[in-house]
Amino acid sequence: MRLTFHGAARTVTGSQHLIEVNGMKILLDCGIYQGKRQESYERNLHLPFNAAEVDVLVLSHAHIDHSGNIPNLVKSGFRGDIICTYATRDLCSIMLRDSGYIQEQDIDYVNRKRRRENLPPVEPIYTVADAVESLKNFVGIGYHRPYRLAPGITLTFYDAGHMLGSAIVALDIEDHQAARGRRLVFSGDLGRANRPILQDPEFLREADLLILESTYGSRLHPADEPTEEALASVINGTVAREGKVIIPAFAVGRTQELVYCFYQLIQAGRIPEIPIFVDSPLAINATSIYQLHPEAYDREMSTLLLNGQDPFSMEKMRYTRAVEESKALRQLKGPAIIISASGMAENGRILHHLRNHIENRRNTILIVGWQAPDTLGRRLVEKHPEVRIFGKPYRVRAEVVVMNGFSGHADRQELLDWAGHLTPPPAHTFLVHGEEEAATALAEGLAGIGFPDVQIPFRGQGFTL
């Protein structure tokens, strides 16, 4: 068996891990790399393996850094099945089309500039049509339902608790070359216990080989209650200034969790009932898909819906789909909350809201998720006094607040607790989806609980096991 790590190696983006066993090539995730524009374009356009030689893709969840390059994979010659949970397939049906649209818009902008410089045009990584074509390859299966990938290779999904449909991947393999059975477990992105809406991550007991995410491998999240207190404080402080709270948020997962938390705070009388706008067609579509998958809900969310209470349909909640509705928010008077994508503030409607509100001291920009290097979101987190939006400089006069308590990723202790349920520890562990400092810290923690061999792969590094 050979493992090669083509993405999310010593970084938190572009998940792609290739397994070669029994004459098969199995790809775990096919995410898009996010970073500097030209580097991202080149890395995403040119896959680091021959797509036509990949037999099957196993997809852990729908987030774009795990699924976003699937249309390019299919366009490049992949003809196999894409196996995922039912909810992941439904979410990919909207997210990949949205990503294709963004690719088209970005290239249109780049080509206008290239025409002025008498340069030849370039092509998008993929188009909306490519995204739609790739959906034909998807095959959905349920949690805990063993699925035969090939003779001697069985796939089972377990709930990762990270986002709707997210899965821990377990591959039970009769390794012909090693002449023995092996269980390879890929954590995907692990969620956290006691988070709203979704069920908690499941613990697994057995793994011979482990591929484990390490996003927060060196950090601990604040406890839930202080996070709620901090959120209420941010809202109330901004309302007192008669300002607006602008939140760049991932359209799938983070937006729905924020809406749920605002619902709870309003019901408890801890924040005023001000207008809340979800200004993202993708987020609106994703919320509809959430309502189709009650099998993923935790008990609290299920009880609310059974009692006729829908957190996604508050009285002051507004979903703005049309461009004209989005533009009208610029003229909005009085305090309000505007949630918009993208979560790293790299594209989409959030850029317009930031441009319109970032230089007003009454407003607050609330960052509620991890921000990749070289993104606008990261520059805001790093407190740059000036940022560029649509190519123009803007002074950051609005208050910038960072709240990591909303992270959908397990923190250091939660990762160690989850891994500690594997008894005995896996013979080989590979840490992915984490910056080098986080992965190194988690490796030390795993060694401390008896994990014998923990590796932090470089991009493109392969291991024969």
XYZ file of C-alpha atoms in Angstrom:
465
model
C 0.000 0.000 0.000
C 1.205 3.492 -0.820
C -0.128 6.819 0.470
C 0.702 10.109 -1.256
C -0.382 13.447 0.181
C -1.085 15.890 -2.635
C -2.878 18.597 -0.660
C -3.705 19.875 2.829
C -0.117 18.939 3.744
C 1.281 21.398 6.282
C -1.557 23.738 5.357
C -5.322 23.900 5.822
C -6.649 23.810 2.293
C -6.803 21.652 -0.837
C -7.335 18.203 0.706
C -6.183 15.414 -1.687
C -4.772 12.081 -0.487
C -4.125 9.168 -2.851
C -4.165 5.506 -1.771
C -2.675 2.865 -4.072
C -3.526 -0.682 -3.032
C -4.424 -3.969 -4.770
C -3.905 -2.346 -8.152
C -6.463 0.386 -7.351
C -6.070 4.130 -6.920
C -8.455 5.583 -4.342
C -8.531 9.356 -3.893
C -9.637 10.754 -0.545
C -11.156 14.197 -1.183
C -10.420 16.520 -4.088
C -10.397 19.987 -2.592
C -9.505 23.307 -4.081
C -6.406 25.148 -2.879
C -6.985 28.670 -1.551
C -4.180 31.205 -1.341
C -2.417 33.723 -3.579
C -4.377 34.131 -6.808
C -1.770 33.003 -9.353
C -0.440 30.151 -7.212
C -3.996 28.941 -6.500
C -4.892 29.043 -10.186
C -1.862 27.004 -11.245
C -2.145 24.425 -8.462
C -5.851 23.895 -8.951
C -5.722 23.790 -12.747
C -2.913 21.231 -12.944
C -3.755 18.154 -10.879
C -0.697 16.440 -9.358
C -1.765 13.001 -10.619
C -3.342 11.480 -13.715
C -7.083 11.864 -13.159
C -7.898 9.122 -15.666
C -5.947 6.593 -13.579
C -7.948 7.229 -10.383
C -10.526 4.472 -9.886
C -12.759 6.012 -7.216
C -13.059 9.170 -5.135
C -14.198 8.951 -1.516
C -15.421 12.355 -0.354
C -15.506 13.159 3.370
C -17.697 16.275 3.141
C -18.822 19.130 0.918
C -16.647 22.038 2.027
C -14.855 23.466 -0.983
C -11.376 22.803 0.403
C -12.348 19.109 0.282
C -14.692 18.932 -2.738
C -14.014 22.042 -4.800
C -11.770 20.587 -7.510
C -14.055 17.654 -8.363
C -15.334 19.265 -11.587
C -11.754 19.687 -12.779
C -11.009 16.064 -11.810
C -13.876 14.848 -14.019
C -12.979 17.274 -16.802
C -9.414 15.906 -16.673
C -10.489 12.329 -17.356
C -11.766 10.795 -14.103
C -14.586 8.341 -14.852
C -15.097 6.594 -11.501
C -17.703 6.941 -8.785
C -17.632 9.709 -6.188
C -18.824 8.099 -2.958
C -20.194 10.326 -0.186
C -23.160 10.663 2.168
C -26.551 11.689 0.794
C -26.368 15.131 2.412
C -22.879 15.722 0.987
C -24.139 14.926 -2.499
C -27.033 17.367 -2.079
C -24.743 20.121 -0.802
C -22.217 19.542 -3.598
C -25.002 20.006 -6.126
C -25.222 23.672 -5.100
C -21.687 24.331 -3.882
C -19.855 23.088 -6.965
C -22.113 25.050 -9.299
C -21.509 28.142 -7.177
C -17.765 27.492 -7.284
C -17.908 27.118 -11.073
C -19.691 30.453 -11.311
C -16.974 32.068 -9.197
C -14.276 30.553 -11.444
C -16.010 32.022 -14.496
C -16.378 35.460 -12.895
C -12.771 35.536 -11.696
C -11.426 34.615 -15.118
C -13.676 37.158 -16.797
C -12.156 39.842 -14.540
C -8.605 38.586 -15.226
C -9.188 38.446 -18.993
C -10.502 42.007 -19.121
C -7.253 43.099 -17.525
C -5.198 40.880 -19.858
C -6.933 42.368 -22.925
C -5.870 45.843 -21.830
C -2.294 44.558 -21.614
C -2.530 42.748 -25.000
C -2.123 39.347 -23.353
C -3.911 36.168 -24.499
C -6.957 35.056 -22.484
C -6.812 32.249 -19.915
C -9.427 29.597 -19.161
C -11.277 29.045 -15.889
C -10.297 26.042 -13.798
C -13.811 24.804 -14.526
C -17.222 26.174 -15.390
C -20.767 25.764 -14.107
C -21.324 23.256 -16.918
C -18.301 21.246 -15.729
C -19.709 21.241 -12.197
C -23.073 19.949 -13.407
C -21.374 17.243 -15.462
C -19.420 16.036 -12.408
C -22.631 15.480 -10.441
C -23.360 12.449 -12.636
C -20.515 10.602 -10.912
C -21.864 10.987 -7.369
C -23.131 7.974 -5.409
C -24.707 8.528 -1.992
C -24.622 6.055 0.887
C -25.757 6.249 4.516
C -23.752 6.250 7.714
C -22.890 2.762 9.071
C -23.775 1.105 5.740
C -20.758 -0.952 4.542
C -20.146 -0.354 0.837
C -17.991 -2.618 -1.343
C -15.574 -0.434 -3.299
C -13.837 -3.440 -4.856
C -13.131 -7.060 -3.961
C -11.465 -6.952 -0.558
C -12.063 -3.207 0.023
C -15.075 -2.073 2.067
C -15.967 1.539 2.874
C -18.011 2.636 5.913
C -18.927 6.213 6.832
C -19.300 7.454 10.421
C -20.623 10.857 11.495
C -17.816 13.418 11.849
C -20.101 16.080 13.362
C -18.319 18.837 11.409
C -21.022 19.930 8.969
C -24.155 18.458 7.458
C -23.213 15.110 5.899
C -19.593 15.145 7.061
C -18.064 11.701 7.458
C -15.175 9.834 9.009
C -13.947 7.380 6.375
C -13.092 3.800 7.334
C -11.591 1.526 4.679
C -11.281 -2.154 5.557
C -8.700 -3.530 3.110
C -7.436 -6.999 2.398
C -3.960 -5.859 1.374
C -2.756 -8.429 -1.166
C 0.850 -7.278 -1.132
C 1.086 -7.267 2.678
C -0.968 -10.487 2.828
C -3.084 -9.195 5.709
C -6.112 -7.104 6.534
C -5.761 -3.423 7.418
C -8.166 -0.720 8.511
C -7.338 2.768 7.235
C -9.260 5.594 8.909
C -9.416 9.131 7.517
C -10.940 11.581 9.994
C -11.962 14.124 7.366
C -12.660 17.271 9.396
C -13.722 16.389 12.927
C -16.404 18.460 14.602
C -17.031 19.170 18.250
C -19.342 17.734 20.858
C -22.354 19.701 22.082
C -22.518 22.035 19.089
C -25.914 23.185 17.837
C -27.957 21.466 15.127
C -25.766 18.443 14.341
C -24.939 15.227 16.134
C -21.609 14.823 17.923
C -18.613 13.188 16.200
C -18.544 9.419 16.556
C -15.657 7.599 18.197
C -14.010 4.695 16.403
C -12.187 1.916 18.228
C -9.925 0.409 15.572
C -7.422 1.694 13.031
C -4.159 0.306 11.712
C -3.447 3.451 9.685
C -4.795 6.899 10.551
C -4.978 10.116 8.525
C -5.978 12.796 11.042
C -6.758 16.469 10.609
C -4.781 18.913 12.794
C -6.350 22.334 12.173
C -6.409 23.259 15.865
C -3.704 20.847 16.971
C -1.997 23.511 19.083
C -5.011 25.429 20.395
C -7.960 25.088 22.708
C -11.345 26.619 21.959
C -13.064 28.757 24.588
C -15.966 27.149 26.422
C -19.396 27.466 24.798
C -21.004 29.814 27.336
C -18.321 32.542 27.163
C -18.613 32.372 23.372
C -22.337 33.083 23.597
C -21.628 35.874 26.076
C -19.006 37.325 23.756
C -21.385 37.159 20.781
C -24.118 38.925 22.748
C -21.588 41.554 23.848
C -20.506 42.226 20.264
C -24.098 42.584 19.067
C -25.188 44.787 21.973
C -22.083 46.987 21.721
C -22.611 47.556 18.000
C -26.325 48.256 18.480
C -25.429 50.858 21.122
C -23.261 52.595 18.487
C -26.150 52.277 15.998
C -23.850 50.324 13.751
C -24.045 47.120 11.763
C -22.385 43.763 12.337
C -20.873 42.389 9.123
C -20.027 38.678 9.255
C -18.082 36.859 6.530
C -19.290 33.276 6.980
C -19.155 30.041 5.077
C -22.510 29.606 3.385
C -22.788 26.001 4.516
C -22.509 25.168 8.178
C -21.271 28.370 9.774
C -24.162 30.507 8.510
C -26.759 28.049 9.805
C -25.025 27.796 13.191
C -24.913 31.581 13.527
C -28.607 31.880 12.701
C -29.360 29.213 15.301
C -27.297 31.067 17.939
C -28.995 34.375 17.185
C -32.343 32.613 17.549
C -31.333 31.322 20.995
C -30.025 34.722 22.132
C -33.170 36.532 20.962
C -35.440 33.952 22.604
C -33.515 34.429 25.869
C -33.758 38.225 25.618
C -29.978 38.612 25.567
C -29.854 40.628 22.331
C -32.485 42.914 20.783
C -34.596 41.637 17.911
C -32.889 43.570 15.121
C -33.031 42.653 11.409
C -30.794 39.742 10.432
C -29.950 39.358 6.751
C -28.490 36.231 5.173
C -27.213 37.717 1.939
C -26.050 34.675 0.015
C -28.046 32.618 -2.489
C -25.772 29.677 -1.698
C -26.491 29.950 2.032
C -30.219 30.143 1.317
C -30.068 27.009 -0.820
C -27.947 25.260 1.789
C -30.460 26.083 4.516
C -33.145 24.399 2.416
C -30.954 21.292 2.163
C -30.486 21.304 5.947
C -34.242 20.980 6.250
C -34.146 17.821 4.076
C -31.797 15.879 6.367
C -33.243 15.414 9.860
C -31.133 12.257 10.231
C -28.178 14.565 10.964
C -29.887 16.632 13.702
C -29.093 16.403 17.373
C -31.873 15.938 19.910
C -32.285 19.661 20.693
C -32.783 20.646 17.061
C -35.160 17.736 16.443
C -37.242 18.735 19.479
C -37.501 22.358 18.341
C -38.810 21.338 14.931
C -41.256 18.828 16.410
C -42.640 21.649 18.559
C -43.148 23.871 15.518
C -40.178 26.170 16.204
C -37.883 26.765 13.235
C -34.712 28.722 14.097
C -34.192 29.431 10.392
C -37.504 31.308 10.095
C -37.390 34.022 12.755
C -39.667 37.051 12.395
C -36.774 39.444 11.733
C -34.869 37.006 9.512
C -34.475 38.060 5.896
C -32.980 35.969 3.085
C -31.828 38.161 0.205
C -31.411 36.215 -2.990
C -31.713 38.839 -5.745
C -28.822 41.179 -6.580
C -31.145 44.179 -6.212
C -32.046 43.096 -2.664
C -28.378 42.781 -1.803
C -27.553 46.222 -3.192
C -30.430 47.742 -1.236
C -28.745 46.768 2.035
C -26.292 49.601 1.444
C -29.103 52.047 2.180
C -30.241 50.191 5.291
C -30.790 52.505 8.283
C -30.225 51.516 11.886
C -28.558 48.493 13.488
C -28.609 45.174 11.659
C -26.669 41.935 11.240
C -25.513 40.972 7.743
C -24.143 37.461 7.189
C -22.639 36.900 3.768
C -20.195 34.643 1.923
C -17.405 33.931 1.295
C -16.137 32.925 4.714
C -12.582 34.089 4.001
C -13.800 37.292 2.316
C -12.135 36.426 -0.970
C -15.139 36.732 -3.275
C -18.887 37.036 -3.306
C -21.253 39.603 -1.841
C -19.321 39.995 1.413
C -16.763 42.097 -0.467
C -19.421 44.700 -1.265
C -20.574 44.815 2.359
C -17.011 45.187 3.619
C -16.302 47.931 1.111
C -19.424 49.801 2.200
C -18.951 49.419 5.973
C -15.256 48.945 6.764
C -14.430 52.650 7.120
C -17.264 53.419 9.586
C -16.243 53.234 13.261
C -19.787 52.402 14.371
C -19.689 49.051 12.571
C -18.188 45.718 13.563
C -16.607 43.095 11.330
C -17.012 39.768 13.095
C -14.652 36.961 12.033
C -15.999 33.568 13.113
C -13.795 31.054 11.325
C -10.239 30.134 10.395
C -8.754 32.344 7.673
C -6.235 30.979 5.186
C -2.956 32.858 4.634
C -2.998 35.570 1.951
C -6.776 36.044 2.118
C -8.602 39.268 2.956
C -10.048 37.543 6.011
C -6.537 36.755 7.301
C -5.439 40.367 6.771
C -8.404 41.520 8.854
C -7.537 39.021 11.586
C -3.949 40.307 11.536
C -5.285 43.853 12.086
C -3.868 45.414 8.930
C -4.715 49.133 9.116
C -5.511 49.174 5.400
C -6.775 46.466 3.049
C -7.537 46.294 -0.649
C -11.044 45.426 -1.833
C -11.746 45.218 -5.567
C -8.229 46.550 -6.079
C -8.760 49.756 -4.079
C -7.361 50.619 -0.614
C -9.707 51.021 2.364
C -8.849 52.088 5.911
C -10.029 49.572 8.525
C -11.926 51.835 10.906
C -14.690 49.403 11.853
C -14.008 47.306 14.929
C -12.667 43.858 13.971
C -13.593 41.078 16.405
C -12.296 37.508 16.052
C -14.239 34.689 17.703
C -12.745 31.211 17.302
C -15.362 29.595 19.532
C -17.600 28.990 16.522
C -15.061 26.774 14.874
C -16.466 23.589 13.403
C -13.115 21.864 14.026
C -12.169 19.892 17.113
C -9.471 21.587 19.175
C -6.256 20.037 20.461
C -7.806 18.247 23.444
C -10.804 17.078 21.423
C -8.503 15.658 18.741
C -6.429 13.856 21.360
C -9.573 12.508 23.051
C -10.931 11.243 19.731
C -7.642 9.625 18.749
C -7.278 8.138 22.229
C -10.344 5.952 21.647
C -8.360 3.995 19.062
C -6.980 1.073 21.052
C -4.321 0.057 20.483
C -2.997 3.196 18.761
C -2.526 2.927 14.985
C 0.838 1.672 13.781
C 1.170 4.725 11.507
C -0.481 8.151 11.817
C -0.325 10.996 9.287
C -1.323 14.529 10.255
C -2.903 16.664 7.539
C -5.105 19.754 7.232
C -3.074 21.849 9.661
C -0.400 24.494 9.514
C 3.032 23.226 10.490
C 2.977 24.623 14.026
C -0.415 23.060 14.766
C 0.505 19.686 13.273
C 3.830 19.578 15.138
C 2.130 20.293 18.451
C -0.490 17.598 17.843
C 2.217 15.095 16.864
C 3.908 15.691 20.209
C 0.583 15.189 21.989
C -0.100 11.930 20.172
C 3.384 10.648 20.973
C 2.624 11.421 24.606
C -0.372 9.056 24.593
C 1.530 6.216 22.993
C 1.184 6.689 19.239
C 4.337 4.988 17.893
C 4.808 6.630 14.489
C 3.380 10.082 13.699
C 4.320 11.749 10.410
C 3.597 15.251 9.097
C 3.786 14.835 5.299
C 5.038 17.455 2.912
C 2.986 18.097 -0.224
C 3.689 15.346 -2.726
C 5.371 13.096 -0.168
C 4.592 9.386 -0.457
C 4.838 6.497 2.020
C 4.950 2.775 1.270
C 3.468 0.779 4.134
